[in-house]
XYZ file of C-alpha atoms in Angstrom:
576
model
C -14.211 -10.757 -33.720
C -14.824 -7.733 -31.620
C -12.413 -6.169 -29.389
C -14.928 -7.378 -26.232
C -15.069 -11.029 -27.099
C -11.100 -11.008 -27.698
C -10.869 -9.888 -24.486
C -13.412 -12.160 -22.679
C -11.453 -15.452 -24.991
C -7.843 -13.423 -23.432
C -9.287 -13.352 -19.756
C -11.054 -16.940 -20.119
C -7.139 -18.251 -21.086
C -5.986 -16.716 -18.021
C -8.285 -17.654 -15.973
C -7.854 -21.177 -16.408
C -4.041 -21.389 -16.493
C -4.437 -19.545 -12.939
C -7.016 -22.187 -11.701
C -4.500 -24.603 -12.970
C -1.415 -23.053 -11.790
C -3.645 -23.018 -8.429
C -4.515 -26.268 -8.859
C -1.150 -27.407 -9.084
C 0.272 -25.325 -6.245
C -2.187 -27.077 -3.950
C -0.998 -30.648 -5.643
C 2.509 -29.695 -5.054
C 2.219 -27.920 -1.342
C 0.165 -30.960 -0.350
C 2.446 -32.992 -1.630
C 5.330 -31.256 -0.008
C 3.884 -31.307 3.113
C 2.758 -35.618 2.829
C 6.442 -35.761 2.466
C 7.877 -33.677 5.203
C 5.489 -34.965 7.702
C 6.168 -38.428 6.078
C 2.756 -39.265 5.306
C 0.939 -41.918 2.833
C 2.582 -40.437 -0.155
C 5.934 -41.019 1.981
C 4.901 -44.630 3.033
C 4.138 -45.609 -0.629
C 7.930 -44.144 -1.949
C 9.415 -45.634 0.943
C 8.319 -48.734 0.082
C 9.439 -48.853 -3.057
C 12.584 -46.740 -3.073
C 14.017 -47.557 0.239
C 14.700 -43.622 0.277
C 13.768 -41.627 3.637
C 14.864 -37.985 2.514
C 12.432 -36.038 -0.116
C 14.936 -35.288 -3.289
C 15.960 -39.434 -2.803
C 12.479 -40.362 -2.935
C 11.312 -38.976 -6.452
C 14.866 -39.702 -8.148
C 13.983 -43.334 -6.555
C 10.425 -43.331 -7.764
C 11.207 -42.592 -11.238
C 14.336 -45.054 -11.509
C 11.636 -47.885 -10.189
C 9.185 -47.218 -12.830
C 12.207 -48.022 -14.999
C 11.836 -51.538 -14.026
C 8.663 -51.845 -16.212
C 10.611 -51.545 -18.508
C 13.257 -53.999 -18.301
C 13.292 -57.734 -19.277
C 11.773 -59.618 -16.166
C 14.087 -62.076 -14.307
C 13.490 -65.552 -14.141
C 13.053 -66.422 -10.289
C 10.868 -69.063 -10.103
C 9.700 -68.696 -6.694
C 7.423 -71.479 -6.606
C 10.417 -73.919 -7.127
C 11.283 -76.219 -4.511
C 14.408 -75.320 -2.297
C 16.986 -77.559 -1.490
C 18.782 -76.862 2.419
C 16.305 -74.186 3.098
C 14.434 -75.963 6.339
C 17.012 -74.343 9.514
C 15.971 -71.436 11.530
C 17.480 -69.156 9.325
C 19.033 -66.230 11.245
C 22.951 -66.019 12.179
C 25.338 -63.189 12.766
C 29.280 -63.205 12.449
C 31.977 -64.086 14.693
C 35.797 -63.758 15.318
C 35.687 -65.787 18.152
C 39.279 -66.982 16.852
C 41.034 -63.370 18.240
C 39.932 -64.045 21.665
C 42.299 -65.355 23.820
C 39.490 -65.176 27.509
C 37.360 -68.054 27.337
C 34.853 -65.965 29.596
C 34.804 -63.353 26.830
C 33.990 -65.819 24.356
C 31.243 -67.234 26.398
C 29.746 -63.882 27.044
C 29.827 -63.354 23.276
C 27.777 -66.476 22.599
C 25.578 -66.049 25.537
C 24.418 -62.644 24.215
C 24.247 -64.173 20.801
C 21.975 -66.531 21.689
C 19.784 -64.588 23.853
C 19.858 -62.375 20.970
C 17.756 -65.659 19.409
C 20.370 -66.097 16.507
C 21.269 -70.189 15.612
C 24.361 -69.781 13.190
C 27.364 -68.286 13.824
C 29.686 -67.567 10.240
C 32.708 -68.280 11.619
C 36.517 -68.181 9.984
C 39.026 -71.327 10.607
C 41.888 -69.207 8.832
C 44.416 -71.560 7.333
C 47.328 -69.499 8.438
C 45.906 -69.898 12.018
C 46.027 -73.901 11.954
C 48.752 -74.980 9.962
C 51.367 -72.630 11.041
C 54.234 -74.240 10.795
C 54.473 -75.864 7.523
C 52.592 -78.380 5.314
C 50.710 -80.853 7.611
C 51.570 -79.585 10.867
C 49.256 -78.080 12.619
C 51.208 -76.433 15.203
C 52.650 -72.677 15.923
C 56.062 -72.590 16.882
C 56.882 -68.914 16.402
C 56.817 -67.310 20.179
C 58.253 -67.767 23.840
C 55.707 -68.311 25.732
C 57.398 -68.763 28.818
C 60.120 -66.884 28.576
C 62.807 -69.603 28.642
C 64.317 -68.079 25.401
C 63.101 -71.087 23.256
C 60.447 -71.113 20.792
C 57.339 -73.045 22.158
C 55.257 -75.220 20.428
C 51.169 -75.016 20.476
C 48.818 -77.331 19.153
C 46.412 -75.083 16.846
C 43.500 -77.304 16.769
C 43.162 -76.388 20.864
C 41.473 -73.128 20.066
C 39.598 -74.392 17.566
C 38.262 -77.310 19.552
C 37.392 -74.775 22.417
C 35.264 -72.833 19.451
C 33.225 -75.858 18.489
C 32.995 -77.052 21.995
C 31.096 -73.517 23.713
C 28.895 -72.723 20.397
C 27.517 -76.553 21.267
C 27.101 -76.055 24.831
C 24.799 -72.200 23.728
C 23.130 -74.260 21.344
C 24.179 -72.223 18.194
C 25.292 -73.921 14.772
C 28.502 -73.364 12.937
C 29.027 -72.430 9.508
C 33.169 -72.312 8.999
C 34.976 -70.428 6.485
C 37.831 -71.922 4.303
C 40.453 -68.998 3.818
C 43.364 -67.281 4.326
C 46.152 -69.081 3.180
C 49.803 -69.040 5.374
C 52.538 -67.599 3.530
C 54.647 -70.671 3.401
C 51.691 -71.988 0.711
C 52.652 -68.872 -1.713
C 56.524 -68.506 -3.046
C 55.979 -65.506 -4.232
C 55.235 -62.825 -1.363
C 54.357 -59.932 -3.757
C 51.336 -62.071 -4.696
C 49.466 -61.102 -1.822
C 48.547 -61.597 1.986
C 44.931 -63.862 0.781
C 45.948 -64.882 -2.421
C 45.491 -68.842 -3.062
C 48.366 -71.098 -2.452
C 50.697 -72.129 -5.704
C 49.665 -75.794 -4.649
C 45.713 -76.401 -4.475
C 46.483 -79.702 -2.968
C 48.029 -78.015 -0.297
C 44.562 -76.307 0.584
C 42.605 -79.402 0.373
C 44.430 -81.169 2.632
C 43.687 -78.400 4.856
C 39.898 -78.571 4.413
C 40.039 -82.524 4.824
C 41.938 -82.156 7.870
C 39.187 -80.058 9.316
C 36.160 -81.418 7.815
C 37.735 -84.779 9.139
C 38.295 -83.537 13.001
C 35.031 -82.148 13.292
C 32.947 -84.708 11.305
C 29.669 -84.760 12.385
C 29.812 -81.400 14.348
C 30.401 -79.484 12.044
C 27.772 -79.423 8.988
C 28.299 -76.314 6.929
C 31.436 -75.184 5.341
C 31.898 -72.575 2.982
C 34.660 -72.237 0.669
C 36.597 -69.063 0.260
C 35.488 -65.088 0.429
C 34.197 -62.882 -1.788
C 36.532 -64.039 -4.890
C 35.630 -61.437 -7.586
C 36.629 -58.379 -5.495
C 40.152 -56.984 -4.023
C 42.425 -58.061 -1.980
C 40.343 -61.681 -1.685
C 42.454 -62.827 -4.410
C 45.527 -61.276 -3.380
C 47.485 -59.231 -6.084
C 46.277 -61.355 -8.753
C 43.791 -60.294 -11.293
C 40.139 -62.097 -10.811
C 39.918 -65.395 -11.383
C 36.808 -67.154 -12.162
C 38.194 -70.598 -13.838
C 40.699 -70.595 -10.724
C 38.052 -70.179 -8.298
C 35.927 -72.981 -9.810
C 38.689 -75.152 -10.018
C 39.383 -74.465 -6.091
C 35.623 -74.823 -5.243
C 35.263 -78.057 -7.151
C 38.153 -79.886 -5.581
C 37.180 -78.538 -2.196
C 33.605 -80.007 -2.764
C 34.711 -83.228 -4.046
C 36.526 -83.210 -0.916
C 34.543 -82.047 1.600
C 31.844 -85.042 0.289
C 34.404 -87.866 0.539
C 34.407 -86.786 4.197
C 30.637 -86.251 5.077
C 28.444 -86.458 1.976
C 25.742 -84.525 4.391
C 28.291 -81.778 4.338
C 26.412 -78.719 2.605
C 29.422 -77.006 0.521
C 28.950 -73.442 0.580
C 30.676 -71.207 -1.920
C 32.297 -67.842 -1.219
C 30.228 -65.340 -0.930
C 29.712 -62.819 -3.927
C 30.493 -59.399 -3.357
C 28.221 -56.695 -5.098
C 29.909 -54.523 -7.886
C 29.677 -53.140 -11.080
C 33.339 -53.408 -11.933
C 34.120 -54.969 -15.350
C 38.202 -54.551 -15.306
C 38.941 -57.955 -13.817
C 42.495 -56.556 -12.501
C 40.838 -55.612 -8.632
C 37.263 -56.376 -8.812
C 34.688 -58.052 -11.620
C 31.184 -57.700 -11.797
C 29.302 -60.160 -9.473
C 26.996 -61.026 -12.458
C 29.633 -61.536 -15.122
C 31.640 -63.486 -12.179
C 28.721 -65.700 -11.854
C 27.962 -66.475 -15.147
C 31.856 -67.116 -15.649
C 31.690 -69.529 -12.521
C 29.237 -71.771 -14.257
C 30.631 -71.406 -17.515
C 33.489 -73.000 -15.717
C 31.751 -75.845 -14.296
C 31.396 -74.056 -10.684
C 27.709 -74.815 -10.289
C 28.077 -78.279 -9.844
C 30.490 -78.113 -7.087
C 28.273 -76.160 -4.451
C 24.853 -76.865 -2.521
C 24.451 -73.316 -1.250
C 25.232 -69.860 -3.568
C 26.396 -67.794 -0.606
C 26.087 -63.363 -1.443
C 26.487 -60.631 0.376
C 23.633 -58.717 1.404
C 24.300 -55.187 2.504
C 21.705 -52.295 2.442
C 24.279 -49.784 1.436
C 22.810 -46.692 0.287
C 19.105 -47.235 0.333
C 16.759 -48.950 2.818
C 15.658 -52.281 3.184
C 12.002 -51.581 1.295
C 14.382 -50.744 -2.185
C 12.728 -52.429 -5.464
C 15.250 -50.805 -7.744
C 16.413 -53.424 -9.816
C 19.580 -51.879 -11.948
C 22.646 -53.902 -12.940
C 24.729 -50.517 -13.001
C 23.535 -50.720 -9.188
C 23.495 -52.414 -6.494
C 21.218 -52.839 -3.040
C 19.859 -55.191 -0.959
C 17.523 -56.877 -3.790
C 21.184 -57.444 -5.957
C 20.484 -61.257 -5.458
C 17.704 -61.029 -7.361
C 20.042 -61.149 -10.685
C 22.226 -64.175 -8.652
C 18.887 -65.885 -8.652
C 18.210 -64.968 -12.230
C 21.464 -66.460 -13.099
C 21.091 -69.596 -11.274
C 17.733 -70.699 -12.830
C 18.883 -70.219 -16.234
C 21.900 -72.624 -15.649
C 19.466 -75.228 -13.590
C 19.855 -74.262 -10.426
C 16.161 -73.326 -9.222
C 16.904 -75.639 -6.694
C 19.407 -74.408 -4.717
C 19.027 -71.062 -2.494
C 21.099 -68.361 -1.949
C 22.789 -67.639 1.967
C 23.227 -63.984 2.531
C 26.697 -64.394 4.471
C 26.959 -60.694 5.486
C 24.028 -58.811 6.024
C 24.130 -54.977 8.166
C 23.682 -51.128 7.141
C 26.576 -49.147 8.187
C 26.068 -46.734 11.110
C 28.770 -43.966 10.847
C 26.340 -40.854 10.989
C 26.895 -41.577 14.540
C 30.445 -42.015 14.773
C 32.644 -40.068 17.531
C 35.270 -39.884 15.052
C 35.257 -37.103 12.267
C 34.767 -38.448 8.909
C 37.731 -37.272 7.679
C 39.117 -39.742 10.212
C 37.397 -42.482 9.290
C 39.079 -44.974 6.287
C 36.371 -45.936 3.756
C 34.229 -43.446 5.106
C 30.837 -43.569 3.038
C 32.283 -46.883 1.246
C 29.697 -48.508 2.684
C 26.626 -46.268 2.523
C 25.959 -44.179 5.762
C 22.947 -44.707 8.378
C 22.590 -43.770 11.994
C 22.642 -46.468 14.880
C 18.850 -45.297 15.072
C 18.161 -46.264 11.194
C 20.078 -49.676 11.144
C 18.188 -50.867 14.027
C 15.353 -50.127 12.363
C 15.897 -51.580 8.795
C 17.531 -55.036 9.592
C 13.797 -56.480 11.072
C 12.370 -54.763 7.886
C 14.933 -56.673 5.834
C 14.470 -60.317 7.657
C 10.212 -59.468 6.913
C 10.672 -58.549 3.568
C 12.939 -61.488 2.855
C 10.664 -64.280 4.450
C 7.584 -62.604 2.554
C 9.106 -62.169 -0.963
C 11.938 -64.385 -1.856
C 11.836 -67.766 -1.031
C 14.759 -68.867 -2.264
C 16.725 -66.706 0.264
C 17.854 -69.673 2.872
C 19.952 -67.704 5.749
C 20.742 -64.267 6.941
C 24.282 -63.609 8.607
C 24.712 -60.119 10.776
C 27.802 -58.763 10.071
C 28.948 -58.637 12.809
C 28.570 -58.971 16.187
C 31.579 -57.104 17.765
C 35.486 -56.756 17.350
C 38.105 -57.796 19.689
C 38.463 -53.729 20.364
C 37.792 -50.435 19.979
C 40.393 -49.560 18.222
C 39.336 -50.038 14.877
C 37.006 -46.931 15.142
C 39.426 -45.076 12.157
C 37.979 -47.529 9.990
C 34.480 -47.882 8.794
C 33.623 -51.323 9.006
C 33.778 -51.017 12.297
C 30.873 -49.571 12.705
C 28.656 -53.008 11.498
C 28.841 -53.780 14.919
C 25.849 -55.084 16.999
C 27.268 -54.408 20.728
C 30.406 -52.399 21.926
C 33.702 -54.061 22.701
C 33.835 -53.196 26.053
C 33.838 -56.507 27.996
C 36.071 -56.401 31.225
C 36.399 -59.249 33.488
C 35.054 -56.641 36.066
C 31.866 -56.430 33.854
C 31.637 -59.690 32.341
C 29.390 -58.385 29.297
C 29.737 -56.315 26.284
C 27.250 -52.996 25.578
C 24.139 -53.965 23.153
C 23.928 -51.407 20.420
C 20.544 -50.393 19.493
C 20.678 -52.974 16.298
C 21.075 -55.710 19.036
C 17.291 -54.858 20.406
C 15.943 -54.266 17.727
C 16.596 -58.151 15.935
C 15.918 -59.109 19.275
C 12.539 -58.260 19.797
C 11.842 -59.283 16.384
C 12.961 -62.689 16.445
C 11.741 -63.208 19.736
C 8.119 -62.312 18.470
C 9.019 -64.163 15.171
C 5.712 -65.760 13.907
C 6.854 -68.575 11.231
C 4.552 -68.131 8.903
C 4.905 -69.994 5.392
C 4.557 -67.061 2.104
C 4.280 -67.850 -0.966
C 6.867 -70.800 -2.300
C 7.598 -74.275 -2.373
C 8.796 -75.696 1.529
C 9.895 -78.521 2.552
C 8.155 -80.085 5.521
C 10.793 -80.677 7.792
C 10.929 -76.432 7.777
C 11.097 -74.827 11.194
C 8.180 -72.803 10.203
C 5.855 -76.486 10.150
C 5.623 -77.773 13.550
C 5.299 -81.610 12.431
C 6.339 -83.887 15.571
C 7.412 -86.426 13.413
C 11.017 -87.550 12.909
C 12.143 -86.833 9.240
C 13.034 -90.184 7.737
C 15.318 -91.092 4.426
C 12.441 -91.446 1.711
C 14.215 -91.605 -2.003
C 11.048 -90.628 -3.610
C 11.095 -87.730 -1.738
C 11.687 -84.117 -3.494
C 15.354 -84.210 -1.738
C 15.476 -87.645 -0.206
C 14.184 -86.947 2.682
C 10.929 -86.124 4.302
C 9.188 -86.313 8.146
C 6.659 -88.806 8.892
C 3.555 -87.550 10.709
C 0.964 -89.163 13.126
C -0.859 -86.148 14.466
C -1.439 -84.138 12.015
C 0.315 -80.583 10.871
C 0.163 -76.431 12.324
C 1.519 -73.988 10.363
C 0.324 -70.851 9.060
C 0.361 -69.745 5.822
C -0.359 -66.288 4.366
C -1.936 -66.890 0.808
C -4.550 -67.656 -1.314
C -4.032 -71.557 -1.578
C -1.992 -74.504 -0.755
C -1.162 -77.828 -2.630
C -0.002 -80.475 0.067
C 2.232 -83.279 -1.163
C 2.254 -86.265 1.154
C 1.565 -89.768 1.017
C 0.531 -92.819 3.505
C 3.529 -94.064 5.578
C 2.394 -97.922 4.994
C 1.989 -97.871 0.979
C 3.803 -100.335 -0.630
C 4.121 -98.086 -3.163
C 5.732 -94.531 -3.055
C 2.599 -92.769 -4.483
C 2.349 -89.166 -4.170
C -0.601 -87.343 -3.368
C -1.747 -83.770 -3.520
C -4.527 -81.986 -1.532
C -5.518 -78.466 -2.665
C -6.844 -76.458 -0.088
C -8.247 -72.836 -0.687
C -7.660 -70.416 1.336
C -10.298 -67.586 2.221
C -7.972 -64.867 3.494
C -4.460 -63.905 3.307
C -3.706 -65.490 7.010
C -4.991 -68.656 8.171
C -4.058 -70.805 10.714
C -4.047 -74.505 9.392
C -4.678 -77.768 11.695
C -5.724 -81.314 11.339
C -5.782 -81.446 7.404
C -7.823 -84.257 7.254
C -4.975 -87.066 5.252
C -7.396 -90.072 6.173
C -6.335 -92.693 8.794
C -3.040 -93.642 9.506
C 0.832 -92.025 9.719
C 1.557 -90.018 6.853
C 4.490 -88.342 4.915
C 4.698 -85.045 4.120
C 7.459 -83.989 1.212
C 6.207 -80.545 0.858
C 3.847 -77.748 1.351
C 3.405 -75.202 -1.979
C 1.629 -71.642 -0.869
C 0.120 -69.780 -3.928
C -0.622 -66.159 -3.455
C -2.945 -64.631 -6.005
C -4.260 -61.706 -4.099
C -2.914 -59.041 -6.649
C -5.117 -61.090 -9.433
C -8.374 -60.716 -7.374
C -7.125 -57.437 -6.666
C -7.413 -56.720 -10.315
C -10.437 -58.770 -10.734
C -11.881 -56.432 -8.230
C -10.212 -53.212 -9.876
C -11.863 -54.509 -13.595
C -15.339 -55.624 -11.963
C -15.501 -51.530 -10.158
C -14.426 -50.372 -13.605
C -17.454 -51.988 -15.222
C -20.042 -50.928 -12.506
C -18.822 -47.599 -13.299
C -19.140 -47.521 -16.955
C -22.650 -49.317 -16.199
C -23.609 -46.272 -14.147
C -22.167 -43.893 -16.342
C -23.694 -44.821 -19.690
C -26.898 -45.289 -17.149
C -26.732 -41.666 -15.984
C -26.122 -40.245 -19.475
C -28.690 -42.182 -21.055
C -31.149 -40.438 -18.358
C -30.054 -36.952 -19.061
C -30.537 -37.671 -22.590
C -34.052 -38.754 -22.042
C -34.885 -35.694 -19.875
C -33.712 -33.281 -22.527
C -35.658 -34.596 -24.709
């Protein structure tokens, strides 16, 4: 080769790894500056990754590609769902450290304008049966100042709490915990450790499943069992938890058998040493391995956003966000529980990045994740939308929380959950809405209930019915509503399978009407069911709009390849 044609091959290299350096420069830059000005490429990570800052976003999109590669979970989300058919939005309360009834009542009144039904509420033990085993009175002050120990009845403050969230039209879910120390002998076991006598705890729950029969509905046992200091000093307990759970649900059902038995809500963690904490998963799978599944109607989790937004589809188990009940769900289904949903009893992003307080002041700073006030009002709408349109087993959201009994818990970092100020005075009978507060306003006042894609029961608040649900034992879960004017809903799929079957048959046959459904959104009315009432069990919603989407995706493919091979074929024939 001569020296000029070496040359011209050397210069033709470098030419084209500068073009491509070029090339790449301009890939990069654009890139750079999509993500800066938070652009499509930004939307796209974001909603994947849950990440808002650049270096987050790539780490995020590469550990989400990892999911490809994992085993998929078994979720089953077109399986029906058991005490999923509530308005499913509540928010946290410690209504029992007020003393003001006009403070509570401002509380609930701004919860309920807030358009949140449930309250999670805690009927500590050591609160009610102060004073030793079946007494449910506090004789430990002077009230009056006689020099003589007064006694209260307990159940007075208690009463008052079910009384007002009646009268704002809210719903209580009560908590089971916190044992009083006469239950324990040993002190060094720990403030919330379980009592050395379970009877001595169900004859607690009895006594206030018994008071406020019919008033109370929901009652969930426990808090967070597989994490520190829930179960005091002891190491984690799985078989002791079941054992508690079981005879608390056997309980609770002699009672009210329409009491829904909640269990304690799982905290996410990774931890395998069993001393403090124990993975949630491992806990889980221990808990039915112990016969716990059997002695709850609800799975109750915790549902915090943590470190990542509410958009995250990382799905690690050496990590946790706010998709980590994904893996409870996963769990449940392959130990028969498809059936049953999952309650998220804490839900909130942590909003210290706007704290007055230093962070070296803070306890726990970062423990939590860290967001400003401007970002968690922003993701928790995000979160209740993502939850309604992808995972229908999901059956109730709880804030956490709505506000403390003061401000002086800001050296700790939990406090800043809240969703309005503590700042009531009697001389301004309200407390100071946090942007959060807004923010879940306005979305569940504009709340469109809209069916996605799952199995629902028709008695769900998102079906607007008018009929009055009636016992039906051929029904999916004994019960179903009986219609005379038809059914409006809307549901955002491709099709929907309608179980339902005349109200006069003398025989319980079930019928299913298939209706396809020509865009993602459709507003449904008048179903034509023939003449006559009807009952409706349930309403399935398929959603097949990524397969057309790759039908669509394949059928542009092969136009393509049609007109390529056509084009080729015609410069062949014109160079010949």
């Amino acid at each position: 080769m001569s020296n000029n044609s070496a040359e011209n091959a050397a210069f033709s290299t470098r030419k084209r790894v500068a073009i491509a350096l070029i090339v790449a420069f301009v890939i990069f830059a654009a890139l750079g500056l999509d993500l800066s000005g938070r652009g499509l490429a930004w939307q796209f990570i974001w909603s994947q990754t849950g990440e808002e800052a650049a270096a987050g976003q790539i780490r995020g999109l590469v550990e989400v590609a990892g999911n490809l590669v994992r085993h998929p979970l078994e979720t089953e989300p077109l399986a029906p769902i058991a005490n999923k058919t509530a308005f499913p939005y509540g928010i946290n309360t410690f209504l029992e450290q007020e003393v003001e009834r006009p403070k509570i009542e401002a509380m609930l009144r701004m919860i309920s304008e807030a358009g949140f039904v449930w309250l999670r509420q805690e009927f500590p033990w050591e609160d009610l049966e102060v004073d030793g085993r079946g007494q449910f009175s506090d004789s430990r002050l002077d009230r009056d100042g006689d020099g003589q120990a007064d006694t209260i009845d307990t159940w007075l403050k208690y009463d008052q709490i079910v009384d007002l969230t009646e009268a704002y039209g809210l719903r209580l879910m009560a908590r089971f915990s916190n044992p009083p120390a006469w239950t324990r002998a040993d002190p060094a076991a720990g403030d919330r450790a379980p009592p050395d006598d379970l009877d001595d705890f169900i004859n607690y729950v009895t006594a206030v499943a018994a008071r406020y029969r019919g008033r109370i509905s929901h009652y969930q046992v426990w808090n967070e069992p597989n994490i520190y200091p829930e179960w005091g000093e002891n190491p984690i307990d799985p078989a002791g938890y079941a054992d508690m759970l079981c005879r608390a649900y056997r309980a609770l059902k002699a009672v009210d058998p329409n009491i829904v038995v909640i269990s304690g809500a799982i905290a996410p963690t990774i931890a395998l040493d069993g001393n403090r904490d124990l993975s949630d998963l491992v806990f889980l799978q221990a808990l039915y391995d112990h016969g716990g599944g059997e002695c709850f109607d609800v799975l109750s989790a915790q549902g915090y956003g943590l470190r990542s937004g509410p958009t995250d589809r990382r799905l690690r188990a050496t990590s946790v966000n706010v998709g980590r009940h994904v893996y409870y769900r996963d769990i449940m289904v392959r130990n028969g529980d498809g059936h049953k949903p999952i309650w998220l009893s804490e839900a909130a992003w942590n909003a210290t990045l706007d704290a007055e307080l230093p962070p070296e002041r803070i306890s726990l700073y970062g423990a939590y994740g860290n967001v400003t006030s401007e970002q968690a009002a922003r993701y928790m709408p995000i979160f209740y939308e993502r939850i309604q349109q992808e995972w229908p087993w999901v059956g109730n959201v709880m804030y956490w929380f709505f506000t403390r009994k003061d401000p002086f818990e800001a050296d700790q970092a939990f406090y800043y959950f809240r969703m309005a100020e503590p700042d009531y005075q009697p001389e301004k009978p309200t407390f100071t809405a946090l942007p959060v507060y807004h923010s879940v306003q306005d979305y569940l006042s504009k709340l469109e209930p809209i069916l996605y894609r799952g199995r629902h029961q028709a008695e769900t608040w998102q079906i607007a019915s008018g009929g009055a649900t009636v016992a039906d034992a051929s029904a999916r879960f004994g019960a179903a509503p009986r219609i005379d004017a038809g059914l409006d809903f809307r549901a955002h799929g491709t099709a929907l399978a309608i179980r339902w079957r005349p109200a006069q048959a003398e025989e319980a046959v079930w019928r299913e009407s298939r209706i396809e459904l020509s865009s993602g959104l459709a507003q449904t009315r008048e179903i034509p069911f023939g003449a006559g009432a009807i009952i409706v069990d349930e309403i399935a919603v398929y959603d097949r709009s990524m397969s057309r989407l790759t039908s669509w995706l394949a059928l542009a493919g092969a136009f393509a390849i049609v007109a390529l091979g056509t084009v080729v074929m015609a410069l062949r024939e014109r160079a010949r």
